[in-house]
C-alpha positions as CSV (number, residue, x, y, z in Angstrom):
1,M,136.9,150.4,139.4
2,R,138.1,153.4,141.5
3,L,141.2,153.9,143.6
4,W,140.8,156.1,146.7
5,S,143.2,157.7,149.2
6,I,142.6,157.0,152.8
7,D,141.1,160.5,153.3
8,G,138.4,159.7,150.6
9,K,140.0,161.5,147.6
10,L,139.5,159.8,144.3
11,L,143.0,159.1,142.9
12,R,142.1,157.4,139.6
13,T,139.5,155.3,137.8
14,L,140.7,151.9,136.4
15,E,138.7,151.0,133.3
16,G,138.8,147.7,131.5
17,H,136.3,145.2,133.0
18,T,133.1,144.8,131.1
19,D,131.0,143.8,134.1
20,R,130.9,144.2,137.9
21,V,134.0,143.9,140.0
22,Y,133.6,141.7,143.1
23,G,137.1,141.4,144.4
24,V,140.3,143.4,144.6
25,S,143.7,142.8,146.2
26,F,147.0,144.6,146.5
27,S,150.3,142.9,145.9
28,P,152.5,142.6,149.0
29,D,154.7,145.4,147.7
30,G,151.7,147.6,147.0
31,Q,152.6,148.2,143.4
32,I,150.0,146.0,141.6
33,I,146.2,145.7,142.1
34,A,144.4,142.6,141.1
35,S,140.7,142.8,140.3
36,A,138.1,139.9,140.0
37,S,135.1,140.4,137.8
38,T,131.8,138.8,136.6
39,D,133.3,139.3,133.1
40,R,135.2,136.1,134.0
41,T,138.6,137.8,134.1
42,V,141.2,138.8,136.6
43,R,143.0,142.0,135.7
44,L,146.3,143.3,137.0
45,W,146.9,147.1,137.2
46,S,149.9,149.2,138.1
47,I,149.4,151.6,141.0
48,D,149.3,154.4,138.5
49,G,146.3,152.8,136.7
50,K,148.0,151.1,133.7
51,L,146.4,147.7,132.8
52,L,149.3,145.2,133.0
53,Q,147.6,141.9,132.3
54,T,144.2,140.4,131.6
55,I,144.0,136.8,132.9
56,E,141.4,134.6,131.3
57,G,140.5,131.0,131.9
58,H,137.6,130.7,134.3
59,T,134.3,129.6,132.7
60,D,132.1,131.6,135.1
61,R,132.3,134.8,137.2
62,V,135.4,135.5,139.2
63,Y,134.4,136.6,142.8
64,G,137.7,136.7,144.7
65,V,141.4,137.3,144.1
66,S,144.5,137.1,146.4
67,F,148.2,137.5,146.0
68,S,150.7,135.1,147.6
69,P,152.9,136.6,150.2
70,D,155.8,136.8,147.8
71,G,153.6,138.4,145.2
72,Q,154.5,135.8,142.5
73,I,151.2,133.9,142.5
74,I,147.6,135.1,142.2
75,A,144.7,132.9,143.4
76,S,141.3,133.4,141.9
77,A,137.9,132.1,143.2
78,S,135.1,131.5,140.6
79,G,131.6,130.5,140.0
80,D,133.0,127.6,138.0
81,R,133.7,126.0,141.4
82,T,137.4,126.2,141.1
83,V,140.3,128.1,142.6
84,R,143.0,128.8,140.0
85,L,146.6,129.8,140.6
86,W,148.3,132.1,138.1
87,S,151.7,133.5,137.6
88,V,151.8,137.4,137.5
89,D,152.3,137.1,133.7
90,G,149.0,135.3,133.4
91,K,150.1,131.7,133.0
92,L,147.8,129.1,134.6
93,L,149.8,127.2,137.2
94,Q,147.2,125.0,138.9
95,T,143.4,124.4,139.0
96,I,142.1,123.3,142.4
97,E,138.8,121.5,142.3
98,G,136.6,120.1,145.1
99,H,133.9,122.6,145.9
100,T,130.4,121.7,144.8
101,D,129.2,125.3,144.3
102,R,130.6,128.7,143.5
103,V,133.8,129.7,145.2
104,W,133.5,133.3,146.4
105,A,136.7,133.9,148.4
106,V,140.3,132.8,148.5
107,S,143.3,133.7,150.6
108,F,146.9,132.6,151.1
109,S,148.4,131.7,154.4
110,P,151.2,134.0,155.6
111,D,153.8,131.5,154.6
112,G,152.2,131.0,151.1
113,Q,152.0,127.2,151.5
114,R,148.3,126.9,152.1
115,I,145.2,128.4,150.5
116,A,141.8,128.8,152.2
117,S,138.7,128.9,149.9
118,A,135.1,129.6,150.8
119,S,132.2,128.5,148.8
120,F,128.4,128.8,148.4
121,D,128.4,125.1,149.2
122,R,128.7,126.3,152.8
123,T,132.2,125.0,153.3
124,V,135.6,126.5,153.9
125,R,138.4,124.4,152.6
126,L,142.1,124.6,153.5
127,W,144.5,123.3,150.8
128,H,148.2,122.8,150.5
129,I,149.4,124.4,147.2
130,D,149.3,120.8,145.8
131,P,145.7,120.7,144.6
132,D,145.2,117.1,145.5
133,D,146.1,117.7,149.1
134,L,143.0,118.9,151.0
135,I,144.0,119.7,154.5
136,L,140.6,120.5,156.1
137,D,137.0,120.8,155.0
138,L,135.0,122.9,157.5
139,D,131.3,122.4,157.4
140,V,130.0,125.9,158.2
141,K,126.3,125.3,157.8
142,L,124.6,127.7,160.2
143,N,122.3,125.1,161.7
144,N,125.3,122.8,162.5
145,L,127.2,125.7,163.9
146,L,124.4,126.7,166.2
147,K,123.8,123.1,167.4
148,K,127.5,122.6,168.1
149,G,127.7,125.9,169.9
150,C,124.7,125.1,172.1
151,N,126.2,121.6,172.8
152,W,129.4,123.3,174.0
153,I,127.7,125.9,176.2
154,R,124.6,124.1,177.5
155,D,126.1,122.9,180.8
156,Y,127.7,126.3,181.4
157,L,124.3,128.0,180.9
158,K,122.6,125.6,183.3
159,T,125.2,125.6,186.1
160,N,126.9,129.1,186.2
161,P,125.3,131.2,189.0
162,N,126.2,134.4,187.2
163,V,124.0,133.6,184.2
164,S,120.6,135.3,184.2
165,E,117.5,133.2,184.0
166,S,116.7,134.5,180.5
167,E,120.2,133.7,179.3
168,R,119.9,130.1,180.6
169,H,117.4,129.4,177.8
170,I,119.1,131.0,174.8
171,C,119.6,127.5,173.3
172,D,116.1,126.3,173.9
173,G,114.7,125.1,170.6
174,I,118.0,125.2,168.8
175,C,119.3,121.8,169.8
176,S,117.6,118.7,171.2
177,E,119.1,115.7,173.0
178,D,119.2,113.9,169.6
179,D,121.4,116.8,168.3
180,L,123.8,116.3,171.1
181,K,124.8,112.7,170.1
182,I,128.4,112.5,169.0
183,E,128.9,111.3,165.5
184,S,132.2,109.8,164.2
């Protein structure tokens, strides 16, 4: 892993992971860098390149990592379908389960009370720090997104006099009348 200046100058190389690094994150104070690797670890580094901590516990690749706004908690996203919360000294605080496929990204809300996770199961989930409290499960399947978008814009495309003839038909073939039925 390499640390670069904004002008493209290599500042230092951080060595320690035994496989690819997929995610990195700076602590809010900019003094610690967290890295997520396919070697199933999260590593914490000082800004001067010293390895501070190796965090182990995931049973599959770690794809994403994020610091809480106060810098005291690290969230990791893994191929083991979990998000794990760790203290900066490497102690496991919580395991959040619910995704049905690899979790590839995780991020804290600005107030640190919620976590968003994105998964290969094509969902984005929003959690309170309490792992049993799922706030929202967003179905982000592309087909559903296109259908919902077409449903929302269809009347506008048909009735707006400023829309060109070719633009009026951009949703043709994407959604049918059956797709426009409201499901509860």
